[in-house]
Short mmCIF file of C-alpha atoms in Angstrom, two decimals:
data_model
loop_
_atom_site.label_atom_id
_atom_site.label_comp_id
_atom_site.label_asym_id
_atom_site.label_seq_id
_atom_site.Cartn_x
_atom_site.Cartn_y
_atom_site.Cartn_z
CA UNK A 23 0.00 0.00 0.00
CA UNK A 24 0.52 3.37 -0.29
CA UNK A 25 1.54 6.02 2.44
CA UNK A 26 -1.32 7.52 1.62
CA UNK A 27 -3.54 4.48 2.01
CA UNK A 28 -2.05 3.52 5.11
CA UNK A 29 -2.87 6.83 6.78
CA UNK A 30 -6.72 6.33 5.13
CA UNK A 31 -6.70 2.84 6.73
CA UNK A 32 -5.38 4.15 9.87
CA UNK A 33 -8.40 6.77 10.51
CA UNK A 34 -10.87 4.50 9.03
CA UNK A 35 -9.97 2.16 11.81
CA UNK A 36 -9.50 4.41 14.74
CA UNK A 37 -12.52 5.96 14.69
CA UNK A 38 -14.44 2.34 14.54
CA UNK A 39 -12.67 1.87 17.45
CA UNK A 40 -13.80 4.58 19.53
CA UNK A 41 -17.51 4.68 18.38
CA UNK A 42 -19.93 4.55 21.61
CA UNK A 43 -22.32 2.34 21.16
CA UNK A 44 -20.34 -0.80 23.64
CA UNK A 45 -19.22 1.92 26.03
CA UNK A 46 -23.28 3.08 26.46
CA UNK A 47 -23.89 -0.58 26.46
CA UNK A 48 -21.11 -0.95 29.53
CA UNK A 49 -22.49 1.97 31.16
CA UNK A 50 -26.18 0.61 31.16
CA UNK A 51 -25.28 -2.73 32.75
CA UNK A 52 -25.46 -1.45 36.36
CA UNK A 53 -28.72 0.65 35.36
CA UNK A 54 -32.08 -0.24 36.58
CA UNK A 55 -34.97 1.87 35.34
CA UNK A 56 -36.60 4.28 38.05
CA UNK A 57 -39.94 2.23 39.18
CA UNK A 58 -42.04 5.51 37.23
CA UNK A 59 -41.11 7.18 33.76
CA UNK A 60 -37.81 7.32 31.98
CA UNK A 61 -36.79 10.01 30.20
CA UNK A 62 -33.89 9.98 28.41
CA UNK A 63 -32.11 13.25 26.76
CA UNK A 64 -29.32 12.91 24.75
CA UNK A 65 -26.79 16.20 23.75
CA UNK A 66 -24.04 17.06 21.51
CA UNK A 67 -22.47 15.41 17.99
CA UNK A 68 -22.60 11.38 19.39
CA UNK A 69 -25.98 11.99 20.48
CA UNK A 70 -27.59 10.33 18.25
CA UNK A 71 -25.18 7.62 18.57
CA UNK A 72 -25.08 7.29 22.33
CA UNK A 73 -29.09 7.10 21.95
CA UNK A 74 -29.98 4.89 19.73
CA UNK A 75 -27.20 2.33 21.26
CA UNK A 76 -29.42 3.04 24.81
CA UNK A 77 -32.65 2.30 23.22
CA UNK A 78 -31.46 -0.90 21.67
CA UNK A 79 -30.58 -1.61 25.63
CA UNK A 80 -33.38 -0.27 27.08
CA UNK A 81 -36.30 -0.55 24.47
CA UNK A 82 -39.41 0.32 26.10
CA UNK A 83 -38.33 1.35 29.41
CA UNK A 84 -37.61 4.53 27.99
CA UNK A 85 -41.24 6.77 27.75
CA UNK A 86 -40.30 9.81 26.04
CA UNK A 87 -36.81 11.26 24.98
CA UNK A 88 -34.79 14.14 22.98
CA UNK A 89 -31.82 13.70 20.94
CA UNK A 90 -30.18 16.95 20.30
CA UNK A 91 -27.00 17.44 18.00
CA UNK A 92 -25.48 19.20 14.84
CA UNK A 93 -26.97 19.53 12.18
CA UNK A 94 -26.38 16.44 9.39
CA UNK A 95 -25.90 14.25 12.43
CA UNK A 96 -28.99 12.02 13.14
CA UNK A 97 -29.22 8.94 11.13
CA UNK A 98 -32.89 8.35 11.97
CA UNK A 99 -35.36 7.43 13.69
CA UNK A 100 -35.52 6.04 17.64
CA UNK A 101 -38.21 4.69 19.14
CA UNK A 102 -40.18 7.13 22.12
CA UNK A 103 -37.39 9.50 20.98
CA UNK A 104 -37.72 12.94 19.09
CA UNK A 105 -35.12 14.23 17.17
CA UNK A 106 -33.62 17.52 17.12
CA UNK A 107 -30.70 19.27 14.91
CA UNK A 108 -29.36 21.78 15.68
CA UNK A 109 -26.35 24.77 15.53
CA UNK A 110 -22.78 24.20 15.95
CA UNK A 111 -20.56 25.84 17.10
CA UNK A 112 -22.54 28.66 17.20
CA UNK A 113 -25.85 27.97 18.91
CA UNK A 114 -29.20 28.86 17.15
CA UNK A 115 -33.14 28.81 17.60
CA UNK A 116 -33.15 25.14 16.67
CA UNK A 117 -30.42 25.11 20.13
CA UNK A 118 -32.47 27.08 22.10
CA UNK A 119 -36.21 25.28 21.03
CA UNK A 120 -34.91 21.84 21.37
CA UNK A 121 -33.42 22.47 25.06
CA UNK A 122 -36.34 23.88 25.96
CA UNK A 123 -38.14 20.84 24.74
CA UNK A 124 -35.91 18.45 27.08
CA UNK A 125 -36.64 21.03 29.97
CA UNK A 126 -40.02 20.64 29.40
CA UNK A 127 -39.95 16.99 29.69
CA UNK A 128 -37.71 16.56 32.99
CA UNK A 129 -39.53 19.68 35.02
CA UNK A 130 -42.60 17.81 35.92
CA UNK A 131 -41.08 14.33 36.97
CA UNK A 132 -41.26 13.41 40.67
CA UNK A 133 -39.12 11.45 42.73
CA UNK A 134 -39.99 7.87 41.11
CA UNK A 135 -39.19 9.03 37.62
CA UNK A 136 -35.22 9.16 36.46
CA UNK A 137 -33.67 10.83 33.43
CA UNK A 138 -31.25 8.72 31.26
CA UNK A 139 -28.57 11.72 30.44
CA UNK A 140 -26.19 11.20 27.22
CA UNK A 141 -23.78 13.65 27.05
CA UNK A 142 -20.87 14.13 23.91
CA UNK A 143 -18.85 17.19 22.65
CA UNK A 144 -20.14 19.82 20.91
CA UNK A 145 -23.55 20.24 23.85
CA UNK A 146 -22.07 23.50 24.49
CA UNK A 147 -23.74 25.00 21.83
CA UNK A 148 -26.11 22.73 21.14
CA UNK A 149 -27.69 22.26 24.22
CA UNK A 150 -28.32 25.88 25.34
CA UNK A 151 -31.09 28.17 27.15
CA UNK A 152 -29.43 31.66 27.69
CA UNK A 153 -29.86 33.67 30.69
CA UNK A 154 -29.03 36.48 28.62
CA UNK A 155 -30.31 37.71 24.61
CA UNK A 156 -29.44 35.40 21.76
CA UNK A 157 -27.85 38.28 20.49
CA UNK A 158 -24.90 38.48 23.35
CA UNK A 159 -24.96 34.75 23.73
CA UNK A 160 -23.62 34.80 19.64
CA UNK A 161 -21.60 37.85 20.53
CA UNK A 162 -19.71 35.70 23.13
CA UNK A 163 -19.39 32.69 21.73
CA UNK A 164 -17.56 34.74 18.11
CA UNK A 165 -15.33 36.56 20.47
CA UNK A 166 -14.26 33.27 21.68
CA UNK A 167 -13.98 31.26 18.95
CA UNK A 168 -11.81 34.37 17.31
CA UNK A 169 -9.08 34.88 19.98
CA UNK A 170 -8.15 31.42 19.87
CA UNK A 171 -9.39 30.51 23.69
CA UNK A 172 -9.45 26.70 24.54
CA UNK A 173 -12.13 24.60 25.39
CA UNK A 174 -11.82 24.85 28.91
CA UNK A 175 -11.92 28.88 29.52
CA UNK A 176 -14.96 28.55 26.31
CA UNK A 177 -16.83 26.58 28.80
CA UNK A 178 -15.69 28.71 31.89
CA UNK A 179 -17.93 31.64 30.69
CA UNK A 180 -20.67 29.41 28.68
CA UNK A 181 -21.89 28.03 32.20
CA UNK A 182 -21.78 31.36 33.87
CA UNK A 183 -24.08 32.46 31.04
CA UNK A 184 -26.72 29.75 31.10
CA UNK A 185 -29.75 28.18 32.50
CA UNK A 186 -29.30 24.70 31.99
CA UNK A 187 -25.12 24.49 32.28
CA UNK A 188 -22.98 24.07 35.34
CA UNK A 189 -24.99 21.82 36.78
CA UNK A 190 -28.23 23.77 36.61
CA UNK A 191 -29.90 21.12 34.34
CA UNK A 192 -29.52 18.59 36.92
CA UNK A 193 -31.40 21.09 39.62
CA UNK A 194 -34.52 21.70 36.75
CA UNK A 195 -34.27 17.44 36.98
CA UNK A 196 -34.99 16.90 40.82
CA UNK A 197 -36.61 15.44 42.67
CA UNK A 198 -36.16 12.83 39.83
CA UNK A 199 -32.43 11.02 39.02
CA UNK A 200 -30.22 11.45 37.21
CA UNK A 201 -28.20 8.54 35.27
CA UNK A 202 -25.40 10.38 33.10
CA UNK A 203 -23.05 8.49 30.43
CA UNK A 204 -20.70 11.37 29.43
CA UNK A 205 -18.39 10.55 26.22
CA UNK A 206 -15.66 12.73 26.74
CA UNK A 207 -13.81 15.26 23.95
CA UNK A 208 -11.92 17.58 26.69
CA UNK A 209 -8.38 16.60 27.95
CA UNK A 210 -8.37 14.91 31.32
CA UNK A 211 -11.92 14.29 31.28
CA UNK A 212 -13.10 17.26 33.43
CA UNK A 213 -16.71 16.68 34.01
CA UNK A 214 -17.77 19.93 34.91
CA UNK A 215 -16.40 21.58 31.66
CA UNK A 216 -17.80 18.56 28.89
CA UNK A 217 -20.75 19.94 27.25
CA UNK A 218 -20.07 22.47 30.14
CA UNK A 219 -21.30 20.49 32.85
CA UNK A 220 -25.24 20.14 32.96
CA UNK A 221 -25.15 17.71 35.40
CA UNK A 222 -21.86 18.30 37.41
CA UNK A 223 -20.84 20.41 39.72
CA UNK A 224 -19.13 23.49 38.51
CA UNK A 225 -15.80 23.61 39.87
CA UNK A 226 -14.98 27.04 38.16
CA UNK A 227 -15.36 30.20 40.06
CA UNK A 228 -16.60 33.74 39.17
CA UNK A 229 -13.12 34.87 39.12
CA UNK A 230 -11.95 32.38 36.59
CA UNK A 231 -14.73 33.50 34.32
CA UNK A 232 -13.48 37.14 35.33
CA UNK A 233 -9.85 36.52 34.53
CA UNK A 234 -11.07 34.51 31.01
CA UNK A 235 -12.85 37.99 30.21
CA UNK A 236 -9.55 39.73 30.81
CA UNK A 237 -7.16 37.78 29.46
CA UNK A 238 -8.46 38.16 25.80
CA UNK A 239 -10.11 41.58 26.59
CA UNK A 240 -13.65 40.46 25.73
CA UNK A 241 -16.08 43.05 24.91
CA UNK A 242 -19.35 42.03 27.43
CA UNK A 243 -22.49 43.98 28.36
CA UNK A 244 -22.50 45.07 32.26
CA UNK A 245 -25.70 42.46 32.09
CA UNK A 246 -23.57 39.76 31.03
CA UNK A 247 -20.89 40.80 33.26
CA UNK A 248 -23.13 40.44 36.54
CA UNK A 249 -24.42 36.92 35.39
CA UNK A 250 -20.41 36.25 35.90
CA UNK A 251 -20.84 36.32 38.88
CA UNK A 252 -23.92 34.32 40.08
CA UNK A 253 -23.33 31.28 41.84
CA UNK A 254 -23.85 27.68 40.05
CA UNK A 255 -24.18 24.56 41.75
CA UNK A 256 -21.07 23.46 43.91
CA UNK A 257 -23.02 20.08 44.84
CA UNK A 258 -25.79 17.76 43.29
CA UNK A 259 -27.43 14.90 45.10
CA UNK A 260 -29.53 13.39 42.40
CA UNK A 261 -26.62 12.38 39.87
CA UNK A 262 -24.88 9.49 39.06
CA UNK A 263 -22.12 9.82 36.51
CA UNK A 264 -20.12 7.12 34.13
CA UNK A 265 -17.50 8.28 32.04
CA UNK A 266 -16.48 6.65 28.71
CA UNK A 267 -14.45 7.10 26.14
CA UNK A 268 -11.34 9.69 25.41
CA UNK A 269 -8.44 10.54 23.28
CA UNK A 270 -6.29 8.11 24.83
CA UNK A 271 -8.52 5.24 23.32
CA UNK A 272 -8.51 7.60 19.69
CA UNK A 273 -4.58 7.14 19.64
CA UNK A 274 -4.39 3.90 21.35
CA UNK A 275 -6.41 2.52 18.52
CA UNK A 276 -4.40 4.75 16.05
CA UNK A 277 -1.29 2.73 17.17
CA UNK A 278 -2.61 -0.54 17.10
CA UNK A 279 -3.22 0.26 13.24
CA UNK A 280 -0.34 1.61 12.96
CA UNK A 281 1.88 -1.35 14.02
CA UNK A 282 -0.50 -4.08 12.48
CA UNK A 283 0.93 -2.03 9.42
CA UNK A 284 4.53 -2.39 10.40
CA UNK A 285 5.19 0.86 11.87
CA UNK A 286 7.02 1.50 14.99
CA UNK A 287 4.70 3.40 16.64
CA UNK A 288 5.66 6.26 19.16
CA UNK A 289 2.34 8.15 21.21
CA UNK A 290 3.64 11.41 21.73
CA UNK A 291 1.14 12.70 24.31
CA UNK A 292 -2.92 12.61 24.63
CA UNK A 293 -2.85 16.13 25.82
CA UNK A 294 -1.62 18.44 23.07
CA UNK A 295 -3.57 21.98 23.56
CA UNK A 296 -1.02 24.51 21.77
CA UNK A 297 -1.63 26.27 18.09
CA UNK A 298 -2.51 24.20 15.21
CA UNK A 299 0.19 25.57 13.14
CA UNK A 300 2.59 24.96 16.05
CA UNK A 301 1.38 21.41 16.36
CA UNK A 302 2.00 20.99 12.54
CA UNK A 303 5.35 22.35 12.67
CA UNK A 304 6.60 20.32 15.43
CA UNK A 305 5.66 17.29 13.61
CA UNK A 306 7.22 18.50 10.57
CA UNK A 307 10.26 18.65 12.82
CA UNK A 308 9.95 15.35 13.98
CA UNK A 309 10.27 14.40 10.37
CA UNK A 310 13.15 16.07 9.55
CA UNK A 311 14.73 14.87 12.44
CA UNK A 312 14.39 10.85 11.11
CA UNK A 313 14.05 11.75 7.98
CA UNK A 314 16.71 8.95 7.27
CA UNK A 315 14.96 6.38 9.04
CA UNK A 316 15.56 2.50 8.00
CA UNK A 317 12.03 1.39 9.26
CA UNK A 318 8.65 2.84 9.02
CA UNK A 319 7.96 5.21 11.71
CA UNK A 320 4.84 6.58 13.03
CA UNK A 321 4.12 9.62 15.72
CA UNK A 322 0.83 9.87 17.19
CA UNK A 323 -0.44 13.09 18.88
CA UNK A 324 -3.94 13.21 20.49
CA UNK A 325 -5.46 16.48 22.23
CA UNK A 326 -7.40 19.30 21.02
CA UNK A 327 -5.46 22.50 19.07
CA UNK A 328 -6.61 25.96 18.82
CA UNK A 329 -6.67 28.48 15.82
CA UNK A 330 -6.33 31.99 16.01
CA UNK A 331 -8.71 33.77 13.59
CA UNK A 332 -7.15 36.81 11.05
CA UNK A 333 -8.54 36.03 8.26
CA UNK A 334 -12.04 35.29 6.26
CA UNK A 335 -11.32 31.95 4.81
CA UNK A 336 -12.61 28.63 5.60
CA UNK A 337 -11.46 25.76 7.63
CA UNK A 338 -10.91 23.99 10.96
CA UNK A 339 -7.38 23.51 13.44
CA UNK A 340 -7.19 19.90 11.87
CA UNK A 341 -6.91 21.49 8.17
CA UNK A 342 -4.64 24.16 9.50
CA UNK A 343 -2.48 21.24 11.07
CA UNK A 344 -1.95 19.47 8.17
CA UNK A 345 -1.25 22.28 5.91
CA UNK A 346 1.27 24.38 7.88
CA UNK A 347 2.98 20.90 8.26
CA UNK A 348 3.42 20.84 4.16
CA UNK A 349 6.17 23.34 4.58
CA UNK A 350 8.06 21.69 6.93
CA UNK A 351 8.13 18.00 4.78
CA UNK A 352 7.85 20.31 1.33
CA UNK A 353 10.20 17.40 -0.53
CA UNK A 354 10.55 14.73 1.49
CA UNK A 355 8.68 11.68 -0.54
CA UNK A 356 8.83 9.01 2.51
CA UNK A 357 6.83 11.47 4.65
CA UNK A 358 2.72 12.42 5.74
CA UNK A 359 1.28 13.97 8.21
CA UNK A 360 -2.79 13.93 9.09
CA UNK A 361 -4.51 15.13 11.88
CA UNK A 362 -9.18 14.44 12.33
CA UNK A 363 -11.17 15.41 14.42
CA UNK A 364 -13.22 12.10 15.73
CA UNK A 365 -16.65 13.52 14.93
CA UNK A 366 -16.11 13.80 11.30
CA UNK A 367 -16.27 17.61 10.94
CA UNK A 368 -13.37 19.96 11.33
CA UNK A 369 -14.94 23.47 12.08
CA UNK A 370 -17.91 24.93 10.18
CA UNK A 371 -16.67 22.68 7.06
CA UNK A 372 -18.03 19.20 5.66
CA UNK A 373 -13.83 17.94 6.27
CA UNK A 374 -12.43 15.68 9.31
CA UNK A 375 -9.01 17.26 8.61
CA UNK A 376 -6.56 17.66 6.56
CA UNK A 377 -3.38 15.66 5.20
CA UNK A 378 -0.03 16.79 4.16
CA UNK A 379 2.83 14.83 1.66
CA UNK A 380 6.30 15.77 1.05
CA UNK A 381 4.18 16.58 -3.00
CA UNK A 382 1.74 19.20 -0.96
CA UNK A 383 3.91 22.46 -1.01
CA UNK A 384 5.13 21.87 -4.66
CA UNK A 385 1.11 21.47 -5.40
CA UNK A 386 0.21 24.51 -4.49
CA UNK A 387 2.93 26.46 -5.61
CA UNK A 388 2.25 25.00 -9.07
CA UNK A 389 -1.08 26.53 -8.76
CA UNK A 390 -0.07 30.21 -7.87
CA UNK A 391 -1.22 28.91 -3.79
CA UNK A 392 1.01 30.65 -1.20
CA UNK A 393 0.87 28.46 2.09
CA UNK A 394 1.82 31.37 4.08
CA UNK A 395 -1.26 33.75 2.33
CA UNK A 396 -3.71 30.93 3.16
CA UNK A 397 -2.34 30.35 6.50
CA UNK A 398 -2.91 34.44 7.14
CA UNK A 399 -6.35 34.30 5.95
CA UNK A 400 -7.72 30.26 7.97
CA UNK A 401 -8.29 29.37 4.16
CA UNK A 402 -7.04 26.13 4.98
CA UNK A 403 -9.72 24.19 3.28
CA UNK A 404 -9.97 25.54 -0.27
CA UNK A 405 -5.68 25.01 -0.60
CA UNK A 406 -5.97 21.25 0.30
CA UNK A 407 -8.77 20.58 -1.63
CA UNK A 408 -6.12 21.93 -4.33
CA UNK A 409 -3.76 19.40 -3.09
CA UNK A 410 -5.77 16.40 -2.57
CA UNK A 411 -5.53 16.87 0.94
CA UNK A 412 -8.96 16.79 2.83
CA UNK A 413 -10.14 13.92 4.92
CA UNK A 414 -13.70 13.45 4.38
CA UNK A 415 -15.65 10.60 6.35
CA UNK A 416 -19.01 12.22 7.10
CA UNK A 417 -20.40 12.18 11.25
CA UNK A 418 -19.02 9.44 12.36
CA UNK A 419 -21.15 9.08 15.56
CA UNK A 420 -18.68 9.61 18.35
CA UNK A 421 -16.38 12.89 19.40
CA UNK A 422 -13.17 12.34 21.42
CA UNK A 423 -11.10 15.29 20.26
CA UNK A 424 -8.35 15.04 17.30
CA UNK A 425 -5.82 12.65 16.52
CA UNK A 426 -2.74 13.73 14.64
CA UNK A 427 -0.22 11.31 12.94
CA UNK A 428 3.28 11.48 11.47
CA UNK A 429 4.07 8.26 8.99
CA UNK A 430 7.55 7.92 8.01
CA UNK A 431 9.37 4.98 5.49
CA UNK A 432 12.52 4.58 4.67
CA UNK A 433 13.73 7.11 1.64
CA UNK A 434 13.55 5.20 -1.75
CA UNK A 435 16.41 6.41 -3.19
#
């Protein structure tokens, strides 16, 4: 095989690997439904996933449900379950209608009833009911998503912000339980900040929302600036939580492929947070580093990048990965770098990722593409889809942040 069809085989297989469906299985073999009704609400880009895999467990014992996730990401229909698309990353109506559908349904149960709670990546914004205008919630969430925050301080200001985060959604719940199955896309597996925390207590404080505000000068009404500071749940009593599934099983599975392909396989860390286009050029160096290797090589890194936005252009930190890695292999024809996001979609495009060959650079140039222009503008997307470059699987059903690879063979000549 190819290079190229190695790394294809590779995230074909890794992602099978970490879809949910045993892991809600797992998680439901300790559950006994409540003696009354059982509702079961499902949030973020696995949710449909995570739900239909609990209704094949659970079948009728469920009486009424909501799935909500991104749009594109439902693959049909589940019994005693509606279905609900919505906005991403940028929450919508459809975000704000479909919560308070699930509100709706958990508000009136009593102390016999229980709510099955699914939780994946991406509930942030799908799963929302502002305590302040939509207006300043998408006012927020574009400042964020600009200055390059990371998930964690994202989520710091989203609960503060919000009726049903930070454990609040677990208070509208009671007197009824709570059984929660969280699939985790957040380094270290912090439950209070996945889908920022509807049903864990929030372990942030005003003053880290505060000093999130200043650090990347946010512009914020005084009304959003007071909700800072109310006070979200520091304990629930109703709430049982299993956690399942994370970027260490994404590269673990990566380097199981990896080897069965004859690779010595290195796992660099599960944790990386720093720029994309630092992440990319660090790999790049790894390359030139054994760029003289006698045996196929592969580095795995698994975490969650961010992106600074400058420019206008389209694409995701995956994409920008991959491509500001092309410079640093530009040449090198034993060499490829990928990184994919687990869920399928890389930013507000239709791509995983991206992918980078010592051919990419020479590409573009041959097409009038400057790497550095693109980079400038976060037009990653439209200059690897002139390089054969983006990875497109579709929703893949499960979210447990990025994965990005380094496959080197020995030179040919």
């Amino acid at each position: 095989m190819t290079i190229r069809e190695d790394a294809r085989r590779i995230i074909d297989t890794s992602i099978r690997a970490v879809l949910p469906d045993a892991a809600v299985q797992r998680a439901l073999e300790g559950f006994t439904p409540p003696a009354g009704r059982l509702v079961l609400v499902a949030l973020g880009k696995a949710a449909w996933q995570m739900a239909a895999a609990a209704a094949d467990c659970l079948g009728d014992a469920v009486s009424d449900g909501v799935v909500i996730t991104k749009y594109g990401h439902a693959k049909g229909d589940i019994p005693h379950v509606r279905i609900r698309e919505a906005g991403h990353p940028v929450p919508d109506q459809n975000s704000f209608d479909a919560t308070a559908e699930a509100v709706s349904l958990v508000e009136p149960l009593g102390a016999q009833d229980g709510v099955l709670l699914l939780i994946s990546g991406g509930g942030s914004a799908l799963f929302e009911k502002p305590l302040c205008t939509p207006d300043e919630l998408t006012g927020l969430t574009g400042q964020l998503l600009r200055c390059g925050a990371d998930i964690v301080e994202m989520n710091t200001l989203r609960k503060r912000v919000s009726a049903v985060k930070g454990g609040r959604f677990a208070q509208l719940c009671a007197p009824a339980k709570v059984f929660s199955i969280v699939l985790s896309d957040i380094v270290g597996d912090p439950l209070d900040m996945i889908a920022s925390g509807p049903a864990y207590p929030d372990r942030s404080t005003a003053a880290d929302a505060h000093a999130v505000v200043d650090k990347y000068n946010l512009q914020l009404s005084p009304d959003m600036l007071a909700l800072l500071d109310r006070p979200t749940p520091a304990a629930l009593d109703n709430v049982e939580t299993h956690i399942t599934g994370s970027v260490r099983e994404l590269c673990s599975a990566a380097a199981a492929e990896c080897r069965a392909l004859g690779y010595e396989t290195h796992i660099l860390t599960a944790s990386l947070g720093c720029e994309a286009r630092e992440a990319g050029s660090f790999l790049a160096s790894v390359a030139q580093y054994h760029a003289d290797t006698e045996k196929p090589l592969a580095f795995i890194a698994g975490g969650e990048t961010v992106v600074h936005i400058t420019g206008t252009g389209k694409g995701g930190r995956n994409q920008e990965l991959a491509l500001s890695a092309a410079r640093g292999i530009a040449g090198m024809d034993n060499a490829l770098i990928f990184s994919v996001g687990s869920d399928g979609t890389d930013g507000p495009t239709d791509a995983a990722g991206g992918l980078a060959d010592g051919g990419t650079c020479a590409a573009l140039e041959a097409k009038g593409i400057s790497i550095d222009r693109v980079l400038a503008d976060n037009d990653a997307y439209h200059a690897l889809q002139q390089a054969d470059g983006l990875i497109i699987t579709g929703p893949t059903g499960t979210n447990v942040n990025d994965a990005a690879v380094l496959l080197l063979r020995p030179r040919t000549n």
